[in-house]
Short mmCIF file of C-alpha atoms in Angstrom, two decimals:
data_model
loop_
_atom_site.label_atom_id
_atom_site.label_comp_id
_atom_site.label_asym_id
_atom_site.label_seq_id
_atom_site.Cartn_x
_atom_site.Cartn_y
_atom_site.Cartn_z
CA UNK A 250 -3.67 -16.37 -3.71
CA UNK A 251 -0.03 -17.02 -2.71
CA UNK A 252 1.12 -14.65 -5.91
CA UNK A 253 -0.84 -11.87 -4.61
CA UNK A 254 0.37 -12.09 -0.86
CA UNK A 255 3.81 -11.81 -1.98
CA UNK A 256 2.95 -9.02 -4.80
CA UNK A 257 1.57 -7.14 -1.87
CA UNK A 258 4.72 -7.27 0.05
CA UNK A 259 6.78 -6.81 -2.93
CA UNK A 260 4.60 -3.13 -4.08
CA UNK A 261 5.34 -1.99 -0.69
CA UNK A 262 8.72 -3.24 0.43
CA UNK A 263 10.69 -2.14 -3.69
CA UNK A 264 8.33 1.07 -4.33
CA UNK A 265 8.35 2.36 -0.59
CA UNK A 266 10.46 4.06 1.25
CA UNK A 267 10.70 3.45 4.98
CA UNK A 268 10.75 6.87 7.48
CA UNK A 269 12.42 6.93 10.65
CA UNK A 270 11.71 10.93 10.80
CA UNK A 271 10.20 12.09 13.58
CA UNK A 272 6.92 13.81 11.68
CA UNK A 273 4.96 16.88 12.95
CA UNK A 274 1.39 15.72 13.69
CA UNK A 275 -0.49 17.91 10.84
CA UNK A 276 1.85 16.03 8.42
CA UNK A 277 0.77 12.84 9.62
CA UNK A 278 -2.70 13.93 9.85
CA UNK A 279 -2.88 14.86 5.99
CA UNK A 280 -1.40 11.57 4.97
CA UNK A 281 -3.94 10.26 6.85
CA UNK A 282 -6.75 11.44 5.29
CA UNK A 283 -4.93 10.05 1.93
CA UNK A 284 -5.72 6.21 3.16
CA UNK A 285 -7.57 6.42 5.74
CA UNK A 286 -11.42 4.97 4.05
CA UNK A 287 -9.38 5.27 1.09
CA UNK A 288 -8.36 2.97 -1.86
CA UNK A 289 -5.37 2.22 -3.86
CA UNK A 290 -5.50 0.84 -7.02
CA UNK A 291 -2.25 -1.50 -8.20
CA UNK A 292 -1.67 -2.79 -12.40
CA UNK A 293 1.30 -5.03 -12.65
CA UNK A 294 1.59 -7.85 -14.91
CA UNK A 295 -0.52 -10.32 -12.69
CA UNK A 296 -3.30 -7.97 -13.38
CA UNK A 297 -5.42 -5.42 -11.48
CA UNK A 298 -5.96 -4.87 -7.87
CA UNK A 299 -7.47 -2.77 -5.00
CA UNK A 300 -6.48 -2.30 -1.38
CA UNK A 301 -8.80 -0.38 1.33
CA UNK A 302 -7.60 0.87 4.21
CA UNK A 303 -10.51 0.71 6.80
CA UNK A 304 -10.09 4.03 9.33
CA UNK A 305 -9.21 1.38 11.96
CA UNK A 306 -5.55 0.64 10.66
CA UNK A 307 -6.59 -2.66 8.59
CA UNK A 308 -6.70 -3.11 4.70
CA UNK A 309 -8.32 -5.60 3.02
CA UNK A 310 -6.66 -6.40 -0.63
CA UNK A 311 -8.72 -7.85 -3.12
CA UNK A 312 -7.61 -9.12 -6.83
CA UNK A 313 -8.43 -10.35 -9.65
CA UNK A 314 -9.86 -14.12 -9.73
CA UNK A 315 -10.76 -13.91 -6.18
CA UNK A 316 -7.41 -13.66 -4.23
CA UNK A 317 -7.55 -11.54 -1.13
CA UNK A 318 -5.11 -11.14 1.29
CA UNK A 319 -5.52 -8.65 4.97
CA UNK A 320 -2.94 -6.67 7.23
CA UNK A 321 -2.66 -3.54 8.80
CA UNK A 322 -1.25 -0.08 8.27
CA UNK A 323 -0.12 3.37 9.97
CA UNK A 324 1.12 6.18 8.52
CA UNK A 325 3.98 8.41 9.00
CA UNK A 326 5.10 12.58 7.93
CA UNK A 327 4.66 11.26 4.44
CA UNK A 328 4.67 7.53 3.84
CA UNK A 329 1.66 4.79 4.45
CA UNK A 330 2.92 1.65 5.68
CA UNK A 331 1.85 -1.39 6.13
CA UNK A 332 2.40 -5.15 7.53
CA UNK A 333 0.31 -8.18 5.50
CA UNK A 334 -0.51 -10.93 7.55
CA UNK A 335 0.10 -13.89 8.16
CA UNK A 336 3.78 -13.46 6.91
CA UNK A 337 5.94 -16.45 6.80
CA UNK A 338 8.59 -14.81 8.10
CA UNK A 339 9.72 -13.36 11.45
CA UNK A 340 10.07 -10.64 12.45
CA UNK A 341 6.98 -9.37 10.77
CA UNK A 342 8.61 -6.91 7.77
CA UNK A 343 6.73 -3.54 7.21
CA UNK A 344 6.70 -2.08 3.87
CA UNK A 345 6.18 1.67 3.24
CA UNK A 346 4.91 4.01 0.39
CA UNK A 347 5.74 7.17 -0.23
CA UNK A 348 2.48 9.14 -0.46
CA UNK A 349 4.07 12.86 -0.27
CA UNK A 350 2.77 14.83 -3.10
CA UNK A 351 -0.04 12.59 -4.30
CA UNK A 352 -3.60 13.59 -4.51
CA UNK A 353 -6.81 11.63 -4.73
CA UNK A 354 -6.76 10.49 -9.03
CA UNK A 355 -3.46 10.69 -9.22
CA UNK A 356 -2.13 7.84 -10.60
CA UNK A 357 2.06 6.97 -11.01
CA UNK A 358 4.10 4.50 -12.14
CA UNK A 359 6.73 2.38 -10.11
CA UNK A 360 9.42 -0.14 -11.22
CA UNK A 361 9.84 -3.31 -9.75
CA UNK A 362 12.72 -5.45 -10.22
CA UNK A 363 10.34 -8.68 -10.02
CA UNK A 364 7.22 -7.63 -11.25
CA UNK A 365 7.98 -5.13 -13.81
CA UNK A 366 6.17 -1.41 -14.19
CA UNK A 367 3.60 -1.02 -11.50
CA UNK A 368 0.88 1.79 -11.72
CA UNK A 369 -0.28 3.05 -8.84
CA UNK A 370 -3.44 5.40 -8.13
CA UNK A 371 -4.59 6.89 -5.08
CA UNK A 372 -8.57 6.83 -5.24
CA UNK A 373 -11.31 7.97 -2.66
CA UNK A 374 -13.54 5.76 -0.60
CA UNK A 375 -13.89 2.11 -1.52
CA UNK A 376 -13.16 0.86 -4.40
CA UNK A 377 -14.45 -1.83 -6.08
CA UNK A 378 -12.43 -4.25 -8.62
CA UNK A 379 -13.51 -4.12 -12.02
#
């Protein structure tokens, strides 16, 4: 379970990119309808994964052999992000992904220096792990 906490923070804190923007609210409003009772599917080499993002700005992340792990995100112009809890550090660290130009399907690949090639894919609804 500890391997897929710190995989979650890893996704979000090498393959995101934080915004400090101000965003216009229709921007943020279309990348929330991207997570927002919405899934994302994660393959690195630990295996598969799923997070949902329930519409009240918590995700539950569920993976393979039963680890789980919860937080909560927001989302900005064009970027989800999102703080897994507990964290064993403080301050709490947020982690960001850039969703700008992704679609439901759409499925991408990410490097990360500790995990290797990560694929991502954006899906609708919930998810289940297979």
């Amino acid at each position: 379970m500890r391997v897929f906490k710190f995989f979650i923070w890893v996704v979000f804190l090498n393959v995101g990119n934080y915004q400090y923007a101000h965003s216009s609210e229709t921007d943020v409003t279309e990348t929330h309808k991207l997570i927002s009772g919405n899934s994302l599917k994660i393959i690195n080499k630990y295996g598969t994964s799923i997070i949902f993002f329930e519409s009240g700005g918590t995700f539950k992340h569920s993976g393979k052999g039963g680890a789980s792990s919860t937080g909560t995100w927001r989302v900005t112009k064009d970027s989800m992000c999102a703080t897994t809890l507990p964290q064993p550090t403080s301050p709490l660290k947020e982690f960001c992904l850039l969703l700008k130009d992704r679609d439901f399907g759409q499925s991408w690949s990410e490097r990360d220096p500790r995990n290797g090639a990560i694929t991502i894919t954006l899906l609708k609804g919930h998810a289940k792990l297979e």
